[in-house]
Amino acid sequence: HTLRFDRNDASMTGAGWSALSKLLCDTSSINNIYLSNHTLTYVGFGDTPSNIVQYLKLNERCDRRAVAKCKILLHHPDLNVEPFFLHKLKFLPIVM
């Protein structure tokens, strides 16, 4: 999936980048990371912040569950999430 912007616009604001970052990886909870967008792979700006570039590169993978897992581990490196993925995160809202 691709998100394109009108090249006549000067650039995206900090608030815009922040909103896009949250769309790609909402770090407010592990469940929200899992529910974030894992399909967007390109944003048509040359000055894309590095965290967004990282999320977009992760999204290039075909396995969306693996992308979600990578994003969770990126922001919670000490968490053992394997038990949650075995049950498709059904128990995560209860545990958290």
mmCIF file of C-alpha atoms in Angstrom:
data_model
loop_
_atom_site.group_PDB
_atom_site.id
_atom_site.type_symbol
_atom_site.label_atom_id
_atom_site.label_comp_id
_atom_site.label_asym_id
_atom_site.label_seq_id
_atom_site.Cartn_x
_atom_site.Cartn_y
_atom_site.Cartn_z
ATOM 1 C CA HIS A 1 0.000 0.000 0.000
ATOM 2 C CA THR A 2 1.176 3.504 -0.798
ATOM 3 C CA LEU A 3 0.351 6.916 0.615
ATOM 4 C CA ARG A 4 1.091 9.765 -1.777
ATOM 5 C CA PHE A 5 1.021 13.486 -1.134
ATOM 6 C CA ASP A 6 0.664 16.418 -3.480
ATOM 7 C CA ARG A 7 4.197 17.513 -4.362
ATOM 8 C CA ASN A 8 3.007 21.135 -4.355
ATOM 9 C CA ASP A 9 2.696 20.935 -0.571
ATOM 10 C CA ALA A 10 5.860 22.179 1.148
ATOM 11 C CA SER A 11 6.222 19.327 3.602
ATOM 12 C CA MET A 12 4.484 17.445 6.356
ATOM 13 C CA THR A 13 4.333 19.135 9.751
ATOM 14 C CA GLY A 14 5.673 17.622 12.935
ATOM 15 C CA ALA A 15 2.107 16.920 14.007
ATOM 16 C CA GLY A 16 1.512 15.114 10.714
ATOM 17 C CA TRP A 17 4.597 12.935 11.156
ATOM 18 C CA SER A 18 3.558 12.197 14.735
ATOM 19 C CA ALA A 19 0.087 11.119 13.608
ATOM 20 C CA LEU A 20 1.535 8.927 10.850
ATOM 21 C CA SER A 21 3.973 7.363 13.303
ATOM 22 C CA LYS A 22 1.092 6.556 15.671
ATOM 23 C CA LEU A 23 -0.881 5.051 12.780
ATOM 24 C CA LEU A 24 2.046 2.797 11.876
ATOM 25 C CA CYS A 25 2.923 1.858 15.451
ATOM 26 C CA ASP A 26 0.764 3.101 18.321
ATOM 27 C CA THR A 27 3.093 2.481 21.258
ATOM 28 C CA SER A 28 0.520 3.432 23.922
ATOM 29 C CA SER A 29 0.007 -0.288 24.640
ATOM 30 C CA ILE A 30 1.137 -3.653 23.328
ATOM 31 C CA ASN A 31 -2.368 -4.321 22.051
ATOM 32 C CA ASN A 32 -2.400 -0.992 20.183
ATOM 33 C CA ILE A 33 0.924 -1.846 18.543
ATOM 34 C CA TYR A 34 -0.616 -5.128 17.401
ATOM 35 C CA LEU A 35 -3.655 -3.282 16.027
ATOM 36 C CA SER A 36 -1.561 -0.631 14.229
ATOM 37 C CA ASN A 37 -1.215 -0.433 10.435
ATOM 38 C CA HIS A 38 1.095 -3.150 9.086
ATOM 39 C CA THR A 39 0.358 -2.682 5.361
ATOM 40 C CA LEU A 40 1.518 0.835 4.428
ATOM 41 C CA THR A 41 4.958 0.556 2.795
ATOM 42 C CA TYR A 42 5.683 3.917 1.184
ATOM 43 C CA VAL A 43 5.217 7.599 1.944
ATOM 44 C CA GLY A 44 6.091 10.007 -0.858
ATOM 45 C CA PHE A 45 8.341 12.382 1.071
ATOM 46 C CA GLY A 46 12.130 12.451 0.906
ATOM 47 C CA ASP A 47 12.492 13.831 4.429
ATOM 48 C CA THR A 48 10.699 10.965 6.160
ATOM 49 C CA PRO A 49 11.789 10.556 9.814
ATOM 50 C CA SER A 50 13.866 7.473 10.561
ATOM 51 C CA ASN A 51 11.315 5.857 12.882
ATOM 52 C CA ILE A 52 8.674 6.004 10.131
ATOM 53 C CA VAL A 53 11.134 4.630 7.564
ATOM 54 C CA GLN A 54 11.813 1.751 9.967
ATOM 55 C CA TYR A 55 8.081 0.994 10.326
ATOM 56 C CA LEU A 56 7.564 1.166 6.549
ATOM 57 C CA LYS A 57 10.458 -1.249 5.954
ATOM 58 C CA LEU A 58 9.003 -3.668 8.496
ATOM 59 C CA ASN A 59 5.633 -3.430 6.738
ATOM 60 C CA GLU A 60 7.228 -4.699 3.508
ATOM 61 C CA ARG A 61 7.169 -8.195 4.974
ATOM 62 C CA CYS A 62 4.315 -10.385 3.798
ATOM 63 C CA ASP A 63 3.480 -11.862 7.203
ATOM 64 C CA ARG A 64 1.527 -9.154 9.061
ATOM 65 C CA ARG A 65 1.631 -11.103 12.334
ATOM 66 C CA ALA A 66 5.428 -11.189 12.120
ATOM 67 C CA VAL A 67 5.468 -7.425 11.487
ATOM 68 C CA ALA A 68 3.287 -6.848 14.552
ATOM 69 C CA LYS A 69 5.578 -9.069 16.605
ATOM 70 C CA CYS A 70 8.681 -7.173 15.430
ATOM 71 C CA LYS A 71 7.096 -3.829 16.324
ATOM 72 C CA ILE A 72 6.099 -5.082 19.775
ATOM 73 C CA LEU A 73 9.590 -6.420 20.439
ATOM 74 C CA LEU A 74 11.106 -3.186 19.128
ATOM 75 C CA HIS A 75 9.305 -1.209 21.829
ATOM 76 C CA HIS A 76 9.199 -3.901 24.540
ATOM 77 C CA PRO A 77 12.479 -5.840 24.122
ATOM 78 C CA ASP A 78 12.274 -7.539 27.549
ATOM 79 C CA LEU A 79 8.778 -8.924 27.020
ATOM 80 C CA ASN A 80 8.288 -12.591 26.187
ATOM 81 C CA VAL A 81 5.368 -12.354 23.771
ATOM 82 C CA GLU A 82 5.469 -15.899 22.402
ATOM 83 C CA PRO A 83 2.644 -17.130 24.691
ATOM 84 C CA PHE A 84 0.419 -14.286 23.484
ATOM 85 C CA PHE A 85 1.011 -15.046 19.806
ATOM 86 C CA LEU A 86 0.254 -18.720 20.321
ATOM 87 C CA HIS A 87 -3.258 -17.654 21.307
ATOM 88 C CA LYS A 88 -3.529 -14.806 18.765
ATOM 89 C CA LEU A 89 -3.275 -12.201 21.559
ATOM 90 C CA LYS A 90 -6.707 -13.186 22.952
ATOM 91 C CA PHE A 91 -5.439 -12.966 26.527
ATOM 92 C CA LEU A 92 -3.340 -9.828 26.142
ATOM 93 C CA PRO A 93 -6.052 -7.299 27.117
ATOM 94 C CA ILE A 94 -6.781 -9.357 30.245
ATOM 95 C CA VAL A 95 -3.129 -9.618 31.277
ATOM 96 C CA MET A 96 -2.239 -6.002 30.547
#
